Amino acid sequence: MNKKIFLLGCMIIGLTGCKSIKQPDSVAKELNYSDEEVIKIEINRIEKLKSKNAVKALWRSYFLGNETVIKECEDAVLSDFDKAIEDNDYSKAKILKDSLSVYGYKNISSLDNKLKSLNNSVVPGTIVDRTKLPKSIANCVDATVTVWVDKGIKVENGSGIPDIVIGSGFFIDKRGYIITNNHVIQDCVNPKYEGFTRLYIKLPGDMDTKIPAKVIGYDPIIDLALLKVEIEPDFVFELGSSSDLNVGDKISVIGTPIGLEGTLTSGIISNTKRELTKIGNVFQIDAAVNSGNSGGPMIDQNYKVQAIIFAGMLQFQGLNFAIPVEYLKQELELLYLGGEITHPWIGAYGHTIKVKNANKWQEVQYVLPGGSAHFAGLRKDCIIKEVNGTKINSVEDFHFALLSQSVGSLIKCKYSLNDEERETLIYLEKRPSRPAVEFYNSDYITDSFIPLYGMKLKAASTSNRKSYRIDYIIKGSRADEFGFSENDPIMINDVKIDYKEEGIFSYVYIQRKSKGFLDVSMIIYTPFDSFNYF
């Protein structure tokens, strides 16, 4: 896919004809609370929202500043909390309690006590039974399992053959909890998959016995899943702290490559920050990884899990990747609560600003009109500094801070704008499956091209609506990679949303200053999602 993206981005073609470009009828603006009519409409909106989403109603009332409305919304959240406790709905109760805590509710300790009484169970992997820890590499192999997904029979060349998906996993709790990759078990939880599936594990010492397993929680974006079997393992892994690992450190990988259970390979950390996922960096390693290793543990020399294997480029020897264990630890409680983890976002785009090769801050370069960040007051050039008391130095830090937060909750965000320190509450919306489409459909093309391609446009003609000039280019963006420059004339002939290729294709005609104002027609591409969308 990366090769295809590169070719499409750089391909010079002849274009025929002109098509209309979709533009929204209007773009959401900041509410003017000095206008009495705006206040009246907002109070009515909050009143309707209270019964459907009390947290969001409380959030909007916070900006409205009407004490009566705020108290009514606070009471609505408390009522929903009591109802969640009554229904034994720990997940919802926690969202409501956490939101009230961030908001500044004074009697939060009483809610904490009610929440603790509802959930006395221990999240797997958080308390270590030291008698179960591996004391040798052989013990580590015994703590690793083969994940076996039986999909029945498939027909190839007129003959029926078993349809099996094989992956790896490892025990993190003596109660039988196992970690693996989501993509290994995805057919077991995908509602669109209508075929047969049965999930099992096999132990290294007994590959003839299939032990039934069930999926507890799963995360398609981070590519993690928590499984459960009704046996007590001989050994369980302790989760390490992969932030301590550096390039060159020795590691080992255990799994079932191409069906060969209990296989151990070794190598080093090749790189600690590869942007291969939508919301986080991963490790690049040179230990041998093959099909079937997915979900297996990457361990250090102290037999602690430091990462989870999730990908290998089989056509390129030594290019293999693993998910740092910090991501697993950050969302273990959510996995344990069960079901699919949905990730939050605030509707913004930006980059990590580096000074002398060190991360300095996270800069907001665009906010989605009408989105949470926009409503909360974030604007272009804001510098995000803290989330719920945690310091933020990069986009990755921001994504990581949100990993343990649930959709529908509030966060407290400290930021600066024009050297003025500010603080705001932000409601966490569900991250859309296609953020780029959300940006394009919600804003005019002059601004939506900022998160899509990293360039701000300005109209160049009152008679030709397709004619623009580039106002500015964001360093390191796609527009920068394409060789575009400030003040380059550009004509946008068409924009196509391609759901098959999972991206947006823009057909442009441009005079690039960097190429001696050579006139070229190009297709420029951007995928539906990006690490820089948050």
Short mmCIF file of C-alpha atoms in Angstrom, two decimals:
data_model
loop_
_atom_site.label_atom_id
_atom_site.label_comp_id
_atom_site.label_asym_id
_atom_site.label_seq_id
_atom_site.Cartn_x
_atom_site.Cartn_y
_atom_site.Cartn_z
CA MET A 1 0.00 0.00 0.00
CA ASN A 2 2.85 2.43 0.83
CA LYS A 3 4.35 1.89 -2.61
CA LYS A 4 0.98 2.58 -4.24
CA ILE A 5 0.57 5.76 -2.19
CA PHE A 6 3.98 7.02 -3.27
CA LEU A 7 3.28 6.38 -6.95
CA LEU A 8 -0.13 8.02 -6.82
CA GLY A 9 1.24 11.01 -4.98
CA CYS A 10 3.98 11.65 -7.52
CA MET A 11 2.29 10.58 -10.74
CA ILE A 12 1.98 13.23 -13.45
CA ILE A 13 -1.04 12.72 -15.67
CA GLY A 14 -3.21 14.49 -18.18
CA LEU A 15 -6.63 15.49 -16.86
CA THR A 16 -9.74 15.80 -18.97
CA GLY A 17 -12.82 17.80 -18.09
CA CYS A 18 -13.77 19.59 -14.90
CA LYS A 19 -16.01 18.32 -12.15
CA SER A 20 -17.69 20.14 -9.30
CA ILE A 21 -16.10 19.97 -5.86
CA LYS A 22 -18.29 19.28 -2.86
CA GLN A 23 -18.33 22.11 -0.31
CA PRO A 24 -20.39 22.26 2.91
CA ASP A 25 -23.31 24.67 2.99
CA SER A 26 -21.93 26.23 6.17
CA VAL A 27 -19.13 25.77 8.69
CA ALA A 28 -19.65 25.76 12.46
CA LYS A 29 -18.62 28.97 14.22
CA GLU A 30 -17.74 29.79 17.81
CA LEU A 31 -20.82 30.55 19.93
CA ASN A 32 -21.28 34.19 20.92
CA TYR A 33 -22.44 34.08 24.55
CA SER A 34 -22.99 37.86 24.59
CA ASP A 35 -25.97 37.35 22.28
CA GLU A 36 -29.16 36.66 24.29
CA GLU A 37 -30.69 34.66 21.45
CA VAL A 38 -27.60 32.42 21.30
CA ILE A 39 -27.84 31.86 25.07
CA LYS A 40 -31.51 30.96 24.84
CA ILE A 41 -30.87 28.44 22.05
CA GLU A 42 -27.93 26.93 23.94
CA ILE A 43 -29.94 26.50 27.16
CA ASN A 44 -32.65 24.73 25.17
CA ARG A 45 -30.04 22.49 23.53
CA ILE A 46 -28.52 21.61 26.91
CA GLU A 47 -31.96 20.83 28.34
CA LYS A 48 -32.62 18.33 25.55
CA LEU A 49 -29.14 16.85 25.89
CA LYS A 50 -29.41 16.26 29.67
CA SER A 51 -31.49 13.10 29.45
CA LYS A 52 -29.47 11.63 26.56
CA ASN A 53 -25.91 12.55 27.54
CA ALA A 54 -25.60 14.24 30.93
CA VAL A 55 -21.79 14.53 30.73
CA LYS A 56 -21.93 16.39 27.43
CA ALA A 57 -24.70 18.62 28.80
CA LEU A 58 -22.53 19.43 31.85
CA TRP A 59 -19.60 20.19 29.55
CA ARG A 60 -21.61 22.65 27.45
CA SER A 61 -23.06 24.28 30.57
CA TYR A 62 -19.49 24.82 31.82
CA PHE A 63 -18.83 27.19 28.89
CA LEU A 64 -22.28 28.78 29.11
CA GLY A 65 -21.52 29.78 32.69
CA ASN A 66 -25.14 29.80 33.92
CA GLU A 67 -25.00 28.52 37.54
CA THR A 68 -28.58 27.24 37.51
CA VAL A 69 -28.04 25.24 34.34
CA ILE A 70 -24.69 23.93 35.63
CA LYS A 71 -26.31 22.68 38.87
CA GLU A 72 -29.11 20.94 36.94
CA CYS A 73 -26.56 19.21 34.69
CA GLU A 74 -24.40 18.19 37.65
CA ASP A 75 -27.48 16.64 39.30
CA ALA A 76 -28.26 14.79 36.06
CA VAL A 77 -24.74 13.26 35.98
CA LEU A 78 -25.05 12.24 39.64
CA SER A 79 -28.43 10.64 38.93
CA ASP A 80 -26.94 8.69 36.01
CA PHE A 81 -24.06 7.60 38.26
CA ASP A 82 -26.45 6.23 40.90
CA LYS A 83 -28.41 4.43 38.19
CA ALA A 84 -25.19 2.86 36.82
CA ILE A 85 -24.25 1.68 40.33
CA GLU A 86 -27.72 0.20 40.74
CA ASP A 87 -27.38 -1.59 37.39
CA ASN A 88 -23.86 -2.83 38.24
CA ASP A 89 -22.58 -1.00 35.16
CA TYR A 90 -19.01 -0.32 36.28
CA SER A 91 -17.86 1.02 32.91
CA LYS A 92 -20.54 3.73 32.71
CA ALA A 93 -20.23 4.59 36.40
CA LYS A 94 -16.47 5.10 35.98
CA ILE A 95 -16.96 7.45 33.01
CA LEU A 96 -19.45 9.53 35.02
CA LYS A 97 -17.26 9.59 38.14
CA ASP A 98 -14.09 10.47 36.21
CA SER A 99 -15.90 13.26 34.37
CA LEU A 100 -17.19 14.77 37.62
CA SER A 101 -13.68 14.53 39.07
CA VAL A 102 -12.15 16.42 36.13
CA TYR A 103 -15.00 18.94 36.27
CA GLY A 104 -14.18 19.64 39.93
CA TYR A 105 -17.05 18.00 41.83
CA LYS A 106 -16.29 18.51 45.53
CA ASN A 107 -17.66 15.25 46.99
CA ILE A 108 -15.79 12.91 44.66
CA SER A 109 -14.56 10.63 47.49
CA SER A 110 -18.09 9.33 48.12
CA LEU A 111 -18.40 8.39 44.45
CA ASP A 112 -15.02 6.65 44.61
CA ASN A 113 -16.22 4.49 47.49
CA LYS A 114 -19.38 3.49 45.63
CA LEU A 115 -17.35 2.63 42.54
CA LYS A 116 -14.87 0.50 44.50
CA SER A 117 -17.70 -1.45 46.12
CA LEU A 118 -19.04 -2.24 42.65
CA ASN A 119 -15.78 -3.66 41.33
CA ASN A 120 -13.53 -5.60 43.70
CA SER A 121 -11.96 -7.78 40.99
CA VAL A 122 -8.30 -7.44 40.06
CA VAL A 123 -7.38 -6.38 36.54
CA PRO A 124 -5.16 -9.13 35.05
CA GLY A 125 -1.49 -8.28 34.85
CA THR A 126 -1.60 -5.67 37.63
CA ILE A 127 -0.78 -7.96 40.57
CA VAL A 128 2.06 -10.43 40.03
CA ASP A 129 2.11 -13.88 41.64
CA ARG A 130 5.88 -14.25 41.91
CA THR A 131 5.68 -18.02 42.29
CA LYS A 132 4.39 -18.16 38.72
CA LEU A 133 7.12 -16.04 37.11
CA PRO A 134 9.50 -17.72 34.62
CA LYS A 135 12.93 -18.54 35.96
CA SER A 136 14.38 -19.71 32.63
CA ILE A 137 13.81 -19.39 28.90
CA ALA A 138 12.15 -22.82 29.01
CA ASN A 139 9.62 -21.41 31.52
CA CYS A 140 9.02 -18.46 29.16
CA VAL A 141 8.19 -20.87 26.35
CA ASP A 142 5.73 -22.62 28.68
CA ALA A 143 4.03 -19.26 29.40
CA THR A 144 3.45 -18.76 25.65
CA VAL A 145 0.54 -20.35 23.76
CA THR A 146 -0.61 -20.99 20.23
CA VAL A 147 -3.87 -19.21 19.42
CA TRP A 148 -5.95 -21.38 17.11
CA VAL A 149 -9.00 -20.02 15.26
CA ASP A 150 -11.00 -22.77 13.55
CA LYS A 151 -13.01 -21.31 10.65
CA GLY A 152 -14.37 -24.61 9.36
CA ILE A 153 -13.77 -25.72 5.79
CA LYS A 154 -12.91 -23.62 2.74
CA VAL A 155 -12.99 -24.78 -0.85
CA GLU A 156 -9.92 -24.42 -3.07
CA ASN A 157 -9.65 -25.96 -6.55
CA GLY A 158 -12.80 -27.96 -5.90
CA SER A 159 -11.54 -29.53 -2.67
CA GLY A 160 -12.42 -28.75 0.93
CA ILE A 161 -9.51 -27.93 3.24
CA PRO A 162 -9.44 -26.78 6.90
CA ASP A 163 -9.56 -23.00 7.29
CA ILE A 164 -7.33 -22.22 10.28
CA VAL A 165 -5.84 -18.96 11.57
CA ILE A 166 -2.76 -19.49 13.76
CA GLY A 167 -1.25 -16.87 16.05
CA SER A 168 0.54 -16.64 19.36
CA GLY A 169 -0.30 -15.36 22.83
CA PHE A 170 1.00 -15.36 26.40
CA PHE A 171 -0.36 -15.68 29.94
CA ILE A 172 -0.39 -12.58 32.16
CA ASP A 173 -2.52 -13.93 35.03
CA LYS A 174 -2.87 -17.26 36.80
CA ARG A 175 -6.65 -17.05 36.28
CA GLY A 176 -6.07 -17.90 32.64
CA TYR A 177 -5.93 -14.46 30.98
CA ILE A 178 -3.96 -14.28 27.72
CA ILE A 179 -2.80 -11.42 25.51
CA THR A 180 -2.71 -11.70 21.70
CA ASN A 181 -3.27 -9.50 18.64
CA ASN A 182 -6.74 -8.40 17.61
CA HIS A 183 -6.08 -9.36 13.98
CA VAL A 184 -5.51 -12.99 15.06
CA ILE A 185 -9.03 -13.30 16.53
CA GLN A 186 -10.83 -10.63 14.49
CA ASP A 187 -13.20 -13.06 12.74
CA CYS A 188 -14.43 -14.20 16.17
CA VAL A 189 -15.65 -10.68 17.04
CA ASN A 190 -16.35 -9.05 13.66
CA PRO A 191 -20.15 -8.67 13.34
CA LYS A 192 -19.82 -8.52 9.55
CA TYR A 193 -18.19 -11.96 9.40
CA GLU A 194 -20.94 -14.53 8.90
CA GLY A 195 -18.82 -17.68 8.77
CA PHE A 196 -18.07 -20.34 11.37
CA THR A 197 -15.48 -19.66 14.09
CA ARG A 198 -14.25 -21.50 17.17
CA LEU A 199 -11.44 -20.13 19.33
CA TYR A 200 -8.91 -22.37 21.10
CA ILE A 201 -5.42 -22.24 22.50
CA LYS A 202 -2.76 -24.94 22.53
CA LEU A 203 -0.03 -25.29 25.12
CA PRO A 204 3.59 -25.89 24.00
CA GLY A 205 3.78 -29.22 25.82
CA ASP A 206 0.50 -30.56 24.43
CA MET A 207 -0.24 -29.43 20.89
CA ASP A 208 -2.76 -32.24 20.40
CA THR A 209 -5.22 -30.72 22.89
CA LYS A 210 -7.34 -27.72 21.93
CA ILE A 211 -8.45 -25.71 24.98
CA PRO A 212 -11.57 -23.57 24.42
CA ALA A 213 -10.99 -19.83 24.84
CA LYS A 214 -13.18 -16.74 24.75
CA VAL A 215 -12.49 -13.13 23.81
CA ILE A 216 -12.92 -10.72 26.74
CA GLY A 217 -11.91 -7.39 25.19
CA TYR A 218 -10.32 -6.28 21.94
CA ASP A 219 -8.88 -3.18 20.32
CA PRO A 220 -8.71 -3.07 16.49
CA ILE A 221 -6.67 0.16 16.41
CA ILE A 222 -3.84 -0.79 18.81
CA ASP A 223 -4.27 -4.43 17.64
CA LEU A 224 -4.55 -6.05 21.07
CA ALA A 225 -6.99 -8.58 22.54
CA LEU A 226 -7.53 -10.15 25.97
CA LEU A 227 -8.56 -13.83 26.03
CA LYS A 228 -9.62 -16.15 28.86
CA VAL A 229 -9.28 -19.91 29.33
CA GLU A 230 -10.50 -22.00 32.26
CA ILE A 231 -7.12 -23.40 33.28
CA GLU A 232 -4.36 -22.25 35.62
CA PRO A 233 -1.05 -21.95 33.75
CA ASP A 234 2.25 -23.13 35.19
CA PHE A 235 3.89 -19.78 34.40
CA VAL A 236 2.76 -16.22 33.70
CA PHE A 237 4.72 -13.23 32.41
CA GLU A 238 5.35 -10.00 34.25
CA LEU A 239 4.78 -6.86 32.20
CA GLY A 240 7.91 -4.75 31.97
CA SER A 241 8.54 -1.10 31.20
CA SER A 242 9.63 -0.78 27.61
CA SER A 243 10.43 2.91 28.06
CA ASP A 244 13.71 1.62 29.53
CA LEU A 245 14.69 -0.08 26.25
CA ASN A 246 17.08 1.59 23.85
CA VAL A 247 18.30 0.93 20.33
CA GLY A 248 20.75 -1.99 20.42
CA ASP A 249 19.30 -3.67 23.51
CA LYS A 250 18.98 -7.47 23.26
CA ILE A 251 15.51 -9.02 23.12
CA SER A 252 13.92 -12.43 22.41
CA VAL A 253 10.67 -13.37 20.66
CA ILE A 254 8.58 -16.49 21.37
CA GLY A 255 5.71 -17.78 19.24
CA THR A 256 4.39 -20.22 16.68
CA PRO A 257 5.81 -19.15 13.31
CA ILE A 258 4.22 -21.12 10.45
CA GLY A 259 2.84 -23.55 13.04
CA LEU A 260 6.15 -24.35 14.77
CA GLU A 261 5.13 -23.95 18.42
CA GLY A 262 7.54 -22.76 21.10
CA THR A 263 9.97 -21.15 18.67
CA LEU A 264 12.50 -18.73 20.18
CA THR A 265 14.37 -16.14 18.13
CA SER A 266 16.66 -13.37 19.34
CA GLY A 267 17.90 -10.00 18.15
CA ILE A 268 18.09 -6.34 19.09
CA ILE A 269 15.91 -3.23 19.13
CA SER A 270 16.52 -1.56 15.76
CA ASN A 271 14.36 1.53 16.39
CA THR A 272 12.02 2.63 19.18
CA LYS A 273 9.81 5.08 17.29
CA ARG A 274 8.27 3.81 14.07
CA GLU A 275 4.91 5.44 13.22
CA LEU A 276 3.11 2.35 11.95
CA THR A 277 -0.15 2.68 13.92
CA LYS A 278 -2.73 5.46 13.91
CA ILE A 279 -2.18 6.55 17.48
CA GLY A 280 1.25 5.41 18.61
CA ASN A 281 4.84 4.50 17.81
CA VAL A 282 6.10 0.91 17.74
CA PHE A 283 9.42 -0.90 18.04
CA GLN A 284 11.34 -2.13 15.02
CA ILE A 285 13.29 -5.30 15.82
CA ASP A 286 15.63 -7.58 13.87
CA ALA A 287 14.64 -10.87 15.56
CA ALA A 288 13.19 -13.32 13.03
CA VAL A 289 9.38 -13.07 12.81
CA ASN A 290 7.09 -15.07 10.53
CA SER A 291 3.39 -15.71 10.01
CA GLY A 292 2.08 -17.15 13.28
CA ASN A 293 4.30 -15.02 15.56
CA SER A 294 1.57 -12.37 15.82
CA GLY A 295 0.50 -11.84 19.43
CA GLY A 296 3.58 -13.47 20.92
CA PRO A 297 5.76 -11.83 23.59
CA MET A 298 8.95 -9.89 23.05
CA ILE A 299 10.95 -10.29 26.26
CA ASP A 300 14.06 -8.73 27.73
CA GLN A 301 16.94 -10.51 29.46
CA ASN A 302 15.00 -10.48 32.76
CA TYR A 303 12.14 -12.50 31.16
CA LYS A 304 9.73 -9.55 31.32
CA VAL A 305 7.38 -8.77 28.42
CA GLN A 306 8.44 -5.51 26.80
CA ALA A 307 6.32 -5.65 23.65
CA ILE A 308 3.80 -7.70 21.67
CA ILE A 309 4.75 -8.87 18.17
CA PHE A 310 2.24 -7.68 15.59
CA ALA A 311 3.83 -7.40 12.14
CA GLY A 312 6.68 -8.56 10.00
CA MET A 313 7.53 -7.64 6.42
CA LEU A 314 8.22 -11.14 5.17
CA GLN A 315 9.60 -9.92 1.85
CA PHE A 316 12.23 -7.84 3.69
CA GLN A 317 14.48 -9.77 6.05
CA GLY A 318 14.86 -8.16 9.49
CA LEU A 319 12.00 -5.62 9.21
CA ASN A 320 9.72 -6.69 12.06
CA PHE A 321 7.61 -4.72 14.52
CA ALA A 322 6.23 -4.95 18.05
CA ILE A 323 3.74 -2.95 20.15
CA PRO A 324 5.40 -1.48 23.28
CA VAL A 325 3.99 -3.00 26.48
CA GLU A 326 3.11 0.51 27.78
CA TYR A 327 0.14 0.59 25.41
CA LEU A 328 -1.13 -2.70 26.81
CA LYS A 329 -0.70 -1.53 30.42
CA GLN A 330 -2.47 1.76 29.67
CA GLU A 331 -5.64 0.08 28.40
CA LEU A 332 -5.67 -3.24 30.31
CA GLU A 333 -8.58 -2.13 32.49
CA LEU A 334 -10.64 -1.25 29.41
CA LEU A 335 -9.83 -4.63 27.82
CA TYR A 336 -10.86 -6.33 31.07
CA LEU A 337 -14.19 -4.47 31.13
CA GLY A 338 -14.96 -6.32 27.91
CA GLY A 339 -16.07 -5.73 24.35
CA GLU A 340 -14.52 -3.52 21.70
CA ILE A 341 -12.43 -0.58 22.82
CA THR A 342 -13.46 2.57 20.99
CA HIS A 343 -10.87 5.32 21.00
CA PRO A 344 -11.62 8.96 21.76
CA TRP A 345 -10.48 12.07 19.95
CA ILE A 346 -11.05 15.82 20.16
CA GLY A 347 -11.14 16.64 16.43
CA ALA A 348 -7.79 18.28 15.73
CA TYR A 349 -4.61 18.00 13.67
CA GLY A 350 -1.05 18.94 14.54
CA HIS A 351 2.59 17.97 14.86
CA THR A 352 5.30 17.52 17.42
CA ILE A 353 7.63 20.50 17.29
CA LYS A 354 11.27 19.49 17.80
CA VAL A 355 14.08 21.72 19.02
CA LYS A 356 17.63 20.35 18.67
CA ASN A 357 16.30 16.81 18.01
CA ALA A 358 14.25 16.82 21.25
CA ASN A 359 10.47 16.97 21.55
CA LYS A 360 9.49 20.44 22.73
CA TRP A 361 5.70 20.61 22.50
CA GLN A 362 2.60 19.54 20.64
CA GLU A 363 1.25 22.23 18.33
CA VAL A 364 -2.35 22.37 17.13
CA GLN A 365 -2.42 23.35 13.46
CA TYR A 366 -6.11 22.82 12.74
CA VAL A 367 -9.35 22.16 14.63
CA LEU A 368 -12.49 20.59 13.19
CA PRO A 369 -15.34 23.15 13.04
CA GLY A 370 -18.00 22.15 15.55
CA GLY A 371 -15.79 19.45 17.09
CA SER A 372 -14.89 19.11 20.77
CA ALA A 373 -11.57 20.95 20.50
CA HIS A 374 -13.24 23.82 18.62
CA PHE A 375 -16.06 24.14 21.15
CA ALA A 376 -13.56 24.01 24.04
CA GLY A 377 -11.64 26.98 22.64
CA LEU A 378 -8.59 25.34 21.05
CA ARG A 379 -7.41 27.10 17.90
CA LYS A 380 -4.55 27.04 15.40
CA ASP A 381 -1.16 27.67 17.08
CA CYS A 382 -2.33 26.37 20.48
CA ILE A 383 0.37 24.48 22.38
CA ILE A 384 -1.07 21.55 24.38
CA LYS A 385 0.93 21.18 27.61
CA GLU A 386 -1.05 18.93 29.98
CA VAL A 387 -3.91 16.44 30.01
CA ASN A 388 -5.36 15.59 33.43
CA GLY A 389 -2.10 16.63 35.05
CA THR A 390 0.12 14.60 32.70
CA LYS A 391 2.75 16.60 30.82
CA ILE A 392 2.43 16.54 27.01
CA ASN A 393 5.53 16.99 24.83
CA SER A 394 4.37 15.34 21.62
CA VAL A 395 1.42 14.06 19.63
CA GLU A 396 2.35 10.57 20.83
CA ASP A 397 2.10 11.75 24.46
CA PHE A 398 -1.40 13.06 23.77
CA HIS A 399 -2.53 9.79 22.14
CA PHE A 400 -1.04 7.84 25.03
CA ALA A 401 -2.83 9.99 27.62
CA LEU A 402 -6.14 9.27 25.89
CA LEU A 403 -5.59 5.48 25.78
CA SER A 404 -6.91 5.01 29.31
CA GLN A 405 -9.81 7.43 28.77
CA SER A 406 -13.26 6.37 27.59
CA VAL A 407 -15.39 7.91 24.89
CA GLY A 408 -17.99 10.14 26.53
CA SER A 409 -15.78 11.39 29.37
CA LEU A 410 -14.15 14.76 30.07
CA ILE A 411 -10.47 15.68 30.23
CA LYS A 412 -8.84 18.79 31.65
CA CYS A 413 -6.44 20.32 29.15
CA LYS A 414 -3.84 23.00 29.82
CA TYR A 415 -2.53 24.86 26.80
CA SER A 416 -1.04 28.16 25.72
CA LEU A 417 -2.04 30.52 22.94
CA ASN A 418 -0.03 33.63 22.09
CA ASP A 419 2.07 33.02 25.24
CA GLU A 420 -1.07 33.09 27.42
CA GLU A 421 -1.58 30.04 29.67
CA ARG A 422 -5.12 28.65 29.53
CA GLU A 423 -7.18 25.73 30.82
CA THR A 424 -10.29 24.08 29.43
CA LEU A 425 -12.47 20.98 29.63
CA ILE A 426 -12.79 18.84 26.51
CA TYR A 427 -15.46 16.21 25.85
CA LEU A 428 -14.06 13.05 24.24
CA GLU A 429 -15.99 12.04 21.14
CA LYS A 430 -15.62 8.66 19.45
CA ARG A 431 -12.76 8.67 16.96
CA PRO A 432 -14.32 8.28 13.50
CA SER A 433 -13.16 5.42 11.30
CA ARG A 434 -12.30 7.97 8.57
CA PRO A 435 -11.16 11.23 10.19
CA ALA A 436 -9.98 12.71 6.88
CA VAL A 437 -13.50 12.39 5.46
CA GLU A 438 -14.83 14.14 8.57
CA PHE A 439 -12.45 17.06 8.00
CA TYR A 440 -13.28 17.31 4.29
CA ASN A 441 -17.05 17.19 4.77
CA SER A 442 -17.11 19.69 7.64
CA ASP A 443 -14.99 22.53 6.29
CA TYR A 444 -14.31 24.57 3.18
CA ILE A 445 -11.58 23.28 0.92
CA THR A 446 -9.33 26.25 1.75
CA ASP A 447 -9.04 24.97 5.33
CA SER A 448 -9.76 21.22 5.06
CA PHE A 449 -6.62 20.82 2.93
CA ILE A 450 -4.61 21.66 6.08
CA PRO A 451 -5.26 18.31 7.84
CA LEU A 452 -5.53 16.45 4.51
CA TYR A 453 -2.33 17.59 2.81
CA GLY A 454 -0.69 20.12 5.12
CA MET A 455 -1.41 23.21 3.04
CA LYS A 456 -3.66 26.23 3.56
CA LEU A 457 -5.30 27.56 0.42
CA LYS A 458 -6.73 30.97 -0.43
CA ALA A 459 -9.05 31.82 -3.30
CA ALA A 460 -7.23 33.28 -6.30
CA SER A 461 -10.21 34.26 -8.45
CA THR A 462 -13.78 35.44 -7.92
CA SER A 463 -14.89 33.97 -11.26
CA ASN A 464 -13.14 30.58 -11.10
CA ARG A 465 -14.01 28.71 -7.91
CA LYS A 466 -11.37 26.07 -8.62
CA SER A 467 -8.48 28.53 -8.68
CA TYR A 468 -6.38 28.99 -5.52
CA ARG A 469 -2.97 29.96 -4.25
CA ILE A 470 -1.12 28.18 -1.47
CA ASP A 471 -1.13 30.38 1.62
CA TYR A 472 1.36 28.28 3.61
CA ILE A 473 2.84 24.77 3.81
CA ILE A 474 3.33 22.75 7.00
CA LYS A 475 6.85 21.36 7.22
CA GLY A 476 6.99 17.58 6.79
CA SER A 477 3.45 17.37 5.41
CA ARG A 478 2.38 15.68 2.17
CA ALA A 479 2.31 19.03 0.37
CA ASP A 480 5.89 19.63 1.51
CA GLU A 481 6.90 16.16 0.25
CA PHE A 482 5.24 16.87 -3.11
CA GLY A 483 7.47 19.95 -3.55
CA PHE A 484 4.67 22.52 -3.20
CA SER A 485 5.57 26.02 -1.97
CA GLU A 486 3.91 29.11 -0.57
CA ASN A 487 2.17 31.22 -3.26
CA ASP A 488 2.17 28.39 -5.83
CA PRO A 489 -0.92 28.77 -8.06
CA ILE A 490 -3.05 25.61 -7.83
CA MET A 491 -6.30 24.55 -9.45
CA ILE A 492 -8.42 21.88 -7.69
CA ASN A 493 -10.23 20.06 -10.50
CA ASP A 494 -11.79 17.26 -8.47
CA VAL A 495 -11.71 15.56 -5.08
CA LYS A 496 -12.69 11.89 -4.78
CA ILE A 497 -13.29 9.89 -1.61
CA ASP A 498 -12.24 6.33 -2.43
CA TYR A 499 -13.53 3.81 0.11
CA LYS A 500 -11.84 0.88 -1.63
CA GLU A 501 -8.37 2.46 -1.46
CA GLU A 502 -9.23 4.07 1.92
CA GLY A 503 -8.11 7.53 0.99
CA ILE A 504 -8.94 10.89 -0.59
CA PHE A 505 -7.59 11.64 -4.07
CA SER A 506 -7.36 15.25 -5.24
CA TYR A 507 -6.84 16.03 -8.92
CA VAL A 508 -4.82 19.24 -9.12
CA TYR A 509 -3.07 21.43 -11.69
CA ILE A 510 -0.17 23.36 -10.17
CA GLN A 511 2.76 25.61 -11.02
CA ARG A 512 5.50 24.60 -8.57
CA LYS A 513 7.96 27.35 -7.74
CA SER A 514 10.49 24.75 -6.56
CA LYS A 515 10.42 23.22 -10.08
CA GLY A 516 10.88 26.48 -11.97
CA PHE A 517 7.09 27.05 -12.20
CA LEU A 518 6.69 23.95 -14.35
CA ASP A 519 2.99 23.34 -15.04
CA VAL A 520 1.95 19.82 -14.01
CA SER A 521 -1.26 17.92 -13.44
CA MET A 522 -1.12 15.58 -10.46
CA ILE A 523 -3.10 13.25 -8.26
CA ILE A 524 -2.31 13.85 -4.60
CA TYR A 525 -3.41 11.28 -2.03
CA THR A 526 -4.05 11.16 1.70
CA PRO A 527 -5.21 8.12 3.74
CA PHE A 528 -8.39 8.23 5.80
CA ASP A 529 -6.50 8.27 9.10
CA SER A 530 -3.22 9.65 10.38
CA PHE A 531 -1.03 9.66 13.48
CA ASN A 532 -1.37 13.47 13.41
CA TYR A 533 -5.16 13.39 13.84
CA PHE A 534 -6.10 13.54 17.52
#
